[in-house]
Amino acid sequence: MARSSRGVSALTRVLAVLDAFTADAPFLSLTDIHRRAGVPLSSVHRIVAELVEHGLLEPVAGRRYRLGNRLWEIGSKTPGALGLREIAEPYLRRLHDAMGQHVQLAVPIDTDVLLIERLSAPDGVVNGSIVGGRIPVQHSSSGLVFLAFGQPELLDAVLAEGLRPVTSAGPRTPEEFRAAVAATRRRGYAIADGWIHPASRGLAVPVRGSENVVVGALGAVVPNDGSSPRRYTSLLLETASQISHALLRAYLPAGHPRALPGGSLRALVSSSEQSMRYLERKAQRR
Amino acid sequence: MARSSRGVSALTRVLAVLDAFTADAPFLSLTDIHRRAGVPLSSVHRIVAELVEHGLLEPVAGRRYRLGNRLWEIGSKTPGALGLREIAEPYLRRLHDAMGQHVQLAVPIDTDVLLIERLSAPDGVVNGSIVGGRIPVQHSSSGLVFLAFGQPELLDAVLAEGLRPVTSAGPRTPEEFRAAVAATRRRGYAIADGWIHPASRGLAVPVRGSENVVVGALGAVVPNDGSSPRRYTSLLLETASQISHALLRAYLPAGHPRALPGGSLRALVSSSEQSMRYLERKAQRR
């Protein structure tokens, strides 16, 4: 893409403008955007006008803007996030009903985990996760899952950024941290007691896709009461195995006897069996 | 943004590349993108390289690409889509449990409805909706809701594009169509018997936000069996009213006695009460 005199590409600036909008600041004025994005005000004017034209930003009251539904629409075509979430969703709901605690699904991104789904009850324990929000790998049980069962280079990257525990319960030294990763690998699930908040215990297990690659972490946030996590971890492991099974069926070649119906749509859509057959026929007619 | 010699802005081309990825074609090669986006192959090379660098595209096997999780992350900050879905989600789950049928939530976009959530049972009736997918306003019960209770100019826009019923049950003339809209306004809910598939009946009711503006449509897809829709529509109306109530509380000024906890996060996040208080304190410390 064209580069400005400062050597920053147009796309980099557009992303800086979009990234100025956060979960705790979803409505911004042009001046807010300029300050938060570090983009000159004249450029902000021009970029915002074009983003509004394409529906990526929407004007709201008080001369402010919010991210537009067109952005959500484009993001809803991501197999790694929405696709995984869509396939996992019925299993997550059943797990939430059985556990009565926060249950969630995360994927790795940089040295963070990105929360793509969370089901909560009104009286659930303190949980720092927001759908669409990130938590550093080093603070979360989902992060331990990616360290123990995912790409080996992740551990070095996390240690390189330095350990910064948020509570006194979190690991402080590389040795303590490596021990937590090793214990996760040995047990088959991750446990983080009070790492984010003293009242909460994070639990997480790997979700595997094709070729046994870990594509996500299925987790729960439960009271940090010193009790055995066994009942919860059994439910998590069982559910993760069901989701992995559904993912494998979604990625089998269409026509394979065990493939889920829905043809090329299966990586992104999970509806009733009749609906999947209907959608598959409709896609083929196009 | 910089315009190329053809007068197309860089952002327009980037969006053409991203829009080449669809629910039934989530994995594309450079040549596929070139063909589907109508962007010259040399530009596709350059744009794709930059999108990969920013995580908006991810390389997959077979020299193909998929939309990246960074895109989903940005889209997850949209109050109109993810925010509404997040606030509505616990109510949708309860409705789905009570009805045992597809339940869904849609927002208006252009002359289409954009499906932002759908909960389905494996044995649900045929439903053409995909999370993140669009259905023309003129074909759907959610569309009737936006026509009857939303922006008045939408009806003219829909009639201007011409009526194209997909089954013999759909309205064929502007008179029939206006009558369906008027009936929706009179009853307070929309009903579309077999408009998309002969076996399915669409039902939808408005979800109102602040200043009573219709921000979404809560719908269900049930068997088109000629039975009274009363039980379903009562449940839909009751649930829509609960969601509207939660939306109003989410947008009350923080500190208001009836405001939900969570401060500026409330437009995008709905977690347990303790979690909302924790997240609010954390956002304030920043």
XYZ file of C-alpha atoms in Angstrom:
572
model
C 0.000 0.000 0.000
C 1.082 3.598 -0.523
C 3.437 4.882 2.164
C 3.215 8.399 3.548
C 6.207 10.711 3.939
C 6.736 9.269 7.444
C 7.154 5.804 5.949
C 3.986 4.522 7.623
C 1.671 2.651 5.276
C -1.949 3.692 4.809
C -3.084 0.356 6.259
C -0.952 0.859 9.378
C -2.701 4.192 9.981
C -6.149 2.746 9.367
C -5.398 0.012 11.911
C -4.109 2.603 14.397
C -7.438 4.458 14.038
C -9.460 1.251 14.485
C -7.320 0.123 17.444
C -8.030 3.426 19.221
C -11.484 1.966 19.975
C -11.300 -0.388 22.953
C -13.756 -2.251 25.157
C -13.605 0.508 27.766
C -13.634 3.348 25.192
C -16.030 2.265 22.435
C -17.237 5.805 21.512
C -14.600 8.357 20.425
C -14.452 11.874 18.942
C -11.963 12.839 16.214
C -9.739 14.426 18.877
C -9.913 11.271 21.026
C -8.889 9.188 18.002
C -6.033 11.574 17.180
C -4.706 11.338 20.765
C -5.138 7.600 21.203
C -3.921 6.584 17.729
C -1.030 9.033 17.509
C -2.161 9.947 13.974
C -2.168 13.651 12.910
C -5.614 15.259 13.218
C -5.780 16.103 9.495
C -5.156 12.454 8.612
C -7.714 11.352 11.210
C -10.341 13.533 9.471
C -9.625 11.956 6.107
C -9.336 8.354 7.331
C -12.489 8.572 9.455
C -14.476 10.003 6.515
C -13.431 7.077 4.354
C -14.065 4.497 7.092
C -17.572 5.924 7.606
C -18.209 5.736 3.849
C -17.389 1.998 3.960
C -19.387 1.349 7.150
C -16.285 0.459 9.186
C -17.039 3.383 11.510
C -20.517 4.659 12.398
C -21.303 8.176 13.652
C -23.130 8.319 17.001
C -24.492 11.146 19.156
C -22.147 13.880 20.431
C -19.940 13.974 17.279
C -18.449 10.655 18.254
C -17.919 7.420 16.345
C -18.119 3.715 17.085
C -16.741 0.703 15.184
C -19.258 -0.322 12.513
C -21.110 -3.563 12.067
C -19.340 -4.058 8.705
C -16.185 -4.760 10.706
C -17.930 -7.401 12.762
C -19.291 -8.874 9.532
C -15.795 -9.238 8.005
C -14.441 -10.664 11.280
C -17.241 -13.226 11.317
C -15.603 -15.009 8.358
C -12.496 -16.020 10.365
C -12.250 -19.822 10.662
C -9.761 -19.528 13.553
C -12.075 -17.423 15.729
C -15.745 -17.339 14.668
C -15.519 -20.730 12.935
C -14.072 -22.449 15.992
C -16.548 -20.664 18.246
C -19.487 -21.651 16.019
C -18.519 -25.338 16.020
C -17.804 -25.330 19.770
C -20.876 -23.352 20.828
C -23.411 -26.175 21.464
C -20.787 -28.048 23.519
C -19.907 -24.919 25.487
C -23.565 -24.361 26.347
C -23.909 -27.936 27.621
C -20.703 -27.554 29.650
C -21.922 -24.272 31.146
C -25.205 -25.936 32.144
C -23.312 -28.815 33.790
C -20.759 -26.631 35.612
C -22.752 -23.502 36.471
C -19.465 -21.524 36.280
C -17.839 -19.248 33.666
C -16.742 -21.351 30.692
C -14.676 -19.878 27.875
C -12.770 -20.511 24.677
C -9.474 -18.825 23.755
C -7.023 -18.821 20.853
C -3.342 -17.770 20.881
C -2.380 -14.386 19.396
C 1.154 -12.932 19.767
C 2.080 -13.579 23.432
C -1.556 -13.198 24.542
C -4.670 -15.315 24.508
C -7.705 -13.885 22.694
C -11.041 -14.774 24.306
C -13.501 -15.726 21.569
C -16.382 -16.872 23.774
C -17.416 -16.800 27.406
C -20.652 -17.984 29.018
C -21.279 -16.679 32.514
C -23.893 -16.902 35.242
C -24.840 -13.663 37.057
C -23.376 -14.965 40.338
C -20.112 -16.245 38.794
C -16.798 -15.590 40.557
C -14.527 -12.682 39.437
C -13.347 -13.294 35.869
C -11.076 -10.825 34.059
C -11.931 -12.077 30.583
C -13.911 -10.137 28.002
C -15.078 -11.618 24.702
C -12.693 -10.053 22.156
C -10.248 -9.138 24.916
C -6.694 -10.368 25.437
C -4.976 -11.738 28.524
C -1.191 -12.246 28.576
C -0.252 -15.915 28.070
C 1.836 -15.692 31.255
C -1.199 -14.864 33.428
C -3.734 -17.412 32.286
C -4.491 -21.094 32.427
C -5.333 -20.945 28.684
C -1.849 -19.536 28.147
C -0.348 -22.501 30.009
C -2.228 -24.793 27.606
C -0.625 -23.126 24.557
C 2.786 -23.248 26.265
C 2.463 -26.905 27.206
C 0.826 -28.255 24.023
C 1.316 -25.567 21.329
C 4.235 -24.018 19.452
C 7.517 -24.540 21.369
C 8.822 -21.018 20.504
C 6.018 -19.436 22.569
C 7.764 -20.141 25.892
C 10.909 -18.241 24.857
C 8.813 -15.312 23.613
C 6.909 -15.128 26.915
C 10.074 -15.363 29.016
C 11.712 -12.703 26.797
C 8.973 -10.200 27.620
C 9.646 -10.752 31.332
C 7.372 -12.214 34.016
C 5.057 -9.633 35.623
C 2.716 -11.496 38.014
C -0.441 -9.531 38.956
C -0.998 -11.319 42.278
C 1.358 -12.894 44.792
C 0.169 -16.323 43.579
C 1.591 -15.989 40.048
C 5.015 -17.412 39.114
C 7.897 -14.910 39.633
C 10.925 -16.655 38.157
C 11.569 -18.508 34.880
C 12.121 -21.673 36.968
C 8.699 -21.409 38.648
C 7.102 -20.639 35.291
C 8.755 -23.584 33.507
C 7.625 -25.828 36.364
C 3.991 -24.694 35.869
C 4.246 -25.457 32.129
C 5.791 -28.876 32.804
C 3.071 -29.701 35.362
C 0.419 -28.736 32.784
C 1.971 -31.054 30.213
C 2.126 -33.894 32.766
C -1.468 -33.522 34.024
C -3.066 -32.794 30.637
C -4.781 -29.678 31.963
C -3.726 -26.264 33.275
C -4.551 -24.822 36.661
C -3.831 -21.237 37.757
C -4.921 -20.614 41.346
C -5.411 -16.902 41.997
C -3.010 -15.763 39.234
C -5.400 -13.006 38.082
C -7.562 -12.494 41.181
C -7.166 -14.202 44.595
C -10.795 -15.375 44.560
C -10.583 -17.156 41.196
C -9.061 -20.332 39.834
C -8.476 -20.723 36.107
C -8.681 -24.167 34.531
C -7.990 -24.972 30.875
C -7.512 -27.897 28.495
C -6.354 -28.076 24.860
C -8.762 -28.251 21.895
C -7.120 -30.026 18.973
C -7.925 -29.641 15.284
C -6.676 -31.537 12.250
C -3.229 -33.176 12.545
C -3.643 -32.953 16.316
C -2.611 -29.264 16.320
C -3.841 -27.316 19.361
C -6.174 -24.646 17.910
C -7.752 -23.372 21.111
C -8.031 -23.669 24.869
C -11.274 -24.548 26.606
C -11.341 -23.037 30.067
C -13.359 -22.361 33.177
C -13.083 -19.809 35.959
C -14.239 -21.253 39.278
C -13.901 -20.327 42.963
C -10.323 -20.601 44.254
C -11.345 -22.576 47.328
C -8.635 -25.222 47.520
C -11.034 -28.033 46.564
C -10.128 -30.785 44.096
C -10.587 -29.562 40.515
C -11.212 -33.136 39.355
C -14.934 -32.849 38.597
C -14.400 -29.688 36.523
C -11.324 -30.938 34.687
C -13.093 -34.189 33.719
C -15.952 -32.180 32.238
C -13.505 -29.866 30.444
C -11.485 -32.758 28.993
C -14.612 -34.580 27.864
C -16.042 -31.445 26.213
C -12.719 -30.577 24.525
C -12.636 -34.051 23.050
C -16.188 -33.616 21.675
C -15.258 -30.253 20.130
C -12.090 -31.738 18.574
C -14.183 -34.541 17.128
C -16.648 -32.043 15.602
C -13.747 -29.983 14.192
C -12.233 -33.061 12.558
C -15.588 -33.938 10.986
C -15.974 -30.323 9.791
C -12.624 -30.507 7.999
C -13.055 -33.987 6.422
C -13.446 -33.713 2.631
C -17.134 -33.235 1.683
C -18.510 -36.603 0.583
C -16.451 -38.522 3.163
C -18.879 -40.899 4.952
C -18.146 -39.309 8.374
C -18.034 -35.694 7.146
C -20.552 -33.303 8.651
C -23.148 -31.973 6.170
C -22.609 -28.403 4.927
C -19.811 -28.789 2.339
C -17.445 -25.843 2.181
C -19.497 -23.999 4.822
C -18.583 -26.406 7.618
C -15.451 -24.498 8.670
C -17.556 -21.478 9.597
C -21.110 -22.639 10.212
C -22.729 -25.059 12.618
C -26.510 -25.208 12.419
C -29.116 -27.959 12.527
C -28.512 -30.948 10.234
C -31.375 -29.973 7.895
C -30.100 -26.394 7.711
C -26.567 -27.529 6.844
C -27.916 -29.681 3.975
C -29.988 -26.734 2.725
C -27.051 -24.295 2.944
C -24.769 -26.775 1.146
C -27.231 -27.132 -1.769
C -27.631 -23.341 -1.921
C -23.840 -22.782 -2.030
C -23.507 -25.384 -4.811
C -26.139 -23.641 -6.946
C -24.162 -20.377 -6.886
C -6.342 7.558 1.566
C -4.052 7.475 -1.463
C -5.875 6.762 -4.724
C -4.385 4.607 -7.443
C -4.364 5.569 -11.116
C -7.777 3.887 -11.491
C -9.170 6.241 -8.841
C -9.833 3.400 -6.411
C -8.606 4.109 -2.895
C -6.205 1.774 -1.131
C -8.865 1.015 1.482
C -11.399 0.058 -1.192
C -8.927 -2.496 -2.580
C -8.101 -3.870 0.859
C -11.832 -4.346 1.500
C -12.271 -6.013 -1.901
C -9.518 -8.476 -0.929
C -11.089 -9.156 2.491
C -14.592 -9.490 0.981
C -13.307 -12.175 -1.410
C -13.376 -14.509 1.619
C -16.914 -15.784 2.233
C -18.576 -18.367 4.444
C -18.532 -20.918 1.604
C -15.004 -19.985 0.444
C -12.972 -19.298 3.587
C -9.604 -20.491 2.181
C -8.276 -18.772 -0.968
C -5.078 -18.689 -3.058
C -3.670 -15.452 -4.514
C -5.248 -16.335 -7.875
C -8.626 -17.006 -6.216
C -8.431 -13.606 -4.504
C -7.469 -11.894 -7.774
C -10.472 -13.463 -9.572
C -13.022 -12.919 -6.822
C -11.922 -9.395 -5.834
C -11.308 -8.101 -9.353
C -7.975 -6.651 -8.176
C -4.867 -7.022 -10.419
C -2.662 -9.955 -9.399
C 0.363 -7.712 -8.748
C -1.690 -5.599 -6.326
C -3.084 -8.748 -4.688
C 0.497 -9.900 -3.986
C 1.376 -6.603 -2.319
C -1.884 -6.198 -0.365
C -1.870 -9.805 0.869
C 1.748 -9.474 2.070
C 0.836 -6.403 4.075
C -2.362 -7.966 5.460
C -0.376 -11.043 6.566
C 2.180 -8.773 8.257
C -0.645 -7.207 10.306
C -2.333 -10.543 11.080
C -5.470 -9.674 9.065
C -4.778 -12.658 6.805
C -3.135 -15.915 7.895
C -1.343 -18.353 5.559
C -2.714 -21.910 5.607
C -1.714 -25.156 3.862
C -1.695 -25.333 0.041
C -0.484 -21.730 -0.467
C -3.856 -20.446 0.570
C -4.940 -17.811 3.077
C -7.745 -17.344 5.577
C -9.017 -14.225 7.369
C -6.952 -13.698 10.526
C -8.033 -13.626 14.135
C -6.886 -9.975 14.355
C -9.901 -9.107 12.191
C -12.272 -10.898 14.537
C -10.586 -9.090 17.436
C -11.214 -5.645 15.898
C -14.801 -6.613 15.027
C -15.384 -7.702 18.609
C -15.279 -4.038 19.705
C -18.477 -3.124 17.780
C -21.236 -2.036 20.192
C -23.894 -2.533 17.471
C -23.018 -6.182 16.846
C -20.818 -7.865 19.480
C -22.004 -5.490 22.234
C -25.685 -6.169 21.553
C -25.004 -9.900 21.238
C -23.031 -9.941 24.490
C -25.812 -8.217 26.441
C -28.519 -10.375 24.831
C -26.701 -13.693 25.110
C -27.923 -14.951 28.529
C -31.529 -14.122 27.512
C -31.111 -15.858 24.146
C -29.862 -19.009 25.864
C -32.863 -19.057 28.185
C -35.214 -18.505 25.227
C -33.558 -21.299 23.273
C -33.974 -23.654 26.254
C -37.670 -22.717 26.535
C -38.441 -22.984 22.796
C -36.170 -25.809 21.646
C -36.065 -24.114 18.199
C -33.551 -21.907 16.359
C -33.430 -18.489 18.013
C -31.458 -15.623 16.517
C -30.561 -11.958 16.707
C -30.183 -9.677 13.680
C -29.263 -6.045 12.972
C -30.047 -3.983 9.845
C -27.268 -3.320 7.312
C -27.957 -1.722 3.910
C -31.136 -3.479 2.645
C -30.158 -6.727 4.384
C -30.285 -8.103 7.885
C -26.977 -9.239 9.404
C -27.275 -12.270 11.698
C -25.143 -11.680 14.785
C -26.172 -14.748 16.769
C -28.060 -17.982 16.308
C -28.590 -20.873 18.717
C -29.768 -24.100 17.121
C -30.637 -27.638 18.134
C -29.312 -30.486 15.945
C -32.876 -31.449 14.924
C -33.994 -27.871 14.170
C -36.038 -27.145 11.026
C -34.342 -25.748 7.875
C -32.884 -22.291 8.620
C -31.009 -20.290 5.983
C -29.229 -18.039 8.459
C -25.511 -18.104 9.171
C -23.870 -16.118 11.978
C -22.141 -13.265 10.134
C -24.307 -13.863 7.058
C -26.847 -11.546 5.450
C -30.431 -12.177 4.364
C -32.310 -9.596 2.254
C -34.732 -7.541 4.365
C -37.472 -8.483 1.892
C -37.140 -12.222 2.603
C -37.033 -12.314 6.372
C -39.234 -11.807 9.392
C -36.381 -9.786 10.978
C -36.504 -7.561 7.909
C -40.232 -7.010 8.436
C -39.431 -5.870 11.977
C -37.008 -3.201 10.713
C -39.546 -2.123 8.066
C -42.411 -1.895 10.546
C -40.588 -0.339 13.510
C -37.290 1.060 12.144
C -36.202 3.810 9.755
C -39.075 4.776 7.408
C -36.773 5.169 4.357
C -35.941 1.444 4.445
C -39.252 0.471 2.803
C -38.596 2.653 -0.241
C -35.053 1.285 -0.546
C -36.315 -2.308 -0.448
C -39.082 -1.653 -2.979
C -36.557 0.169 -5.204
C -34.371 -2.936 -5.451
C -37.397 -4.932 -6.633
C -39.186 -7.855 -4.961
C -37.622 -11.228 -5.749
C -39.471 -13.879 -3.685
C -37.555 -17.160 -3.291
C -40.630 -19.334 -2.700
C -44.222 -19.082 -3.886
C -45.203 -17.979 -0.365
C -43.267 -14.707 -0.447
C -44.953 -11.385 -1.367
C -44.799 -10.648 -5.120
C -46.176 -7.115 -5.404
C -45.508 -3.860 -3.527
C -49.138 -4.022 -2.304
C -48.701 -7.498 -0.810
C -45.406 -6.399 0.710
C -46.809 -3.203 2.237
C -49.679 -5.275 3.670
C -47.177 -7.623 5.380
C -45.367 -4.626 6.875
C -48.638 -3.076 8.069
C -49.741 -6.374 9.624
C -46.400 -6.602 11.442
C -46.856 -3.101 12.846
C -50.421 -3.943 13.949
C -49.570 -7.257 15.634
C -46.259 -6.145 17.191
C -44.415 -9.138 15.720
C -43.467 -10.361 12.255
C -44.378 -13.678 10.737
C -43.050 -15.043 7.443
C -44.531 -18.452 6.612
C -42.327 -20.327 4.139
C -40.758 -17.188 2.648
C -37.269 -18.744 2.600
C -38.090 -22.480 2.698
C -41.565 -24.096 2.584
C -40.850 -26.094 5.781
C -39.938 -23.073 7.897
C -41.717 -20.184 9.551
C -39.795 -17.080 10.586
C -40.934 -15.080 13.618
C -39.362 -11.852 14.840
C -39.916 -9.004 17.295
C -38.140 -5.665 17.793
C -35.378 -5.112 20.382
C -35.299 -1.469 21.451
C -32.331 0.473 22.819
C -32.117 3.974 24.248
C -34.748 6.493 23.084
C -36.852 3.522 22.039
C -34.874 3.087 18.805
C -35.081 -0.412 17.312
C -31.499 -1.706 17.397
C -32.110 -5.349 16.555
C -34.621 -8.065 15.794
C -35.017 -11.133 17.978
C -36.253 -14.046 15.894
C -37.022 -17.726 15.793
C -37.275 -20.244 12.976
C -39.914 -22.895 13.716
C -41.831 -25.537 11.731
C -44.253 -24.006 9.217
C -47.123 -26.237 10.317
C -50.051 -23.833 10.358
C -50.286 -23.885 14.159
C -50.858 -20.763 16.244
C -47.562 -18.913 16.768
C -48.899 -17.469 20.064
C -46.749 -19.436 22.489
C -43.567 -18.589 20.561
C -44.393 -14.933 20.003
C -45.187 -14.433 23.711
C -41.779 -15.856 24.606
C -40.086 -13.694 21.957
C -41.833 -10.505 23.124
C -41.039 -11.219 26.770
C -37.362 -11.922 25.990
C -37.032 -8.833 23.747
C -38.368 -6.719 26.577
C -35.799 -8.205 28.985
C -32.970 -7.511 26.509
C -34.189 -3.918 25.976
C -34.255 -3.445 29.730
C -30.657 -4.721 30.043
C -29.569 -2.456 27.146
C -31.111 0.585 28.818
C -29.334 -0.229 32.086
C -26.051 -0.742 30.184
C -26.335 2.746 28.690
C -27.406 4.607 31.866
C -24.635 6.931 33.099
C -22.252 5.047 35.429
C -23.159 5.913 39.007
C -26.908 6.003 38.245
C -28.653 3.882 40.917
C -30.119 1.514 38.294
C -27.011 1.366 36.070
C -25.429 -2.047 35.573
C -21.913 -2.368 37.072
C -19.007 -2.205 34.611
C -18.690 1.530 33.857
C -17.619 2.311 30.314
C -17.323 -1.415 29.551
C -21.043 -2.046 29.787
C -21.727 -1.339 26.105
C -19.535 -4.264 25.088
C -19.282 -6.654 28.000
C -21.766 -8.672 30.012
C -20.246 -10.944 32.628
C -21.070 -11.890 36.207
C -21.754 -9.006 38.596
C -18.465 -9.506 40.482
C -16.536 -9.628 37.206
C -18.119 -6.382 35.999
C -17.117 -4.609 39.222
C -13.571 -5.975 38.889
C -13.296 -4.951 35.215
C -14.644 -1.471 36.007
C -12.005 -0.910 38.722
C -9.298 -2.213 36.393
C -10.366 0.163 33.572
C -10.373 3.097 36.013
C -6.810 2.348 37.130
C -5.526 2.596 33.552
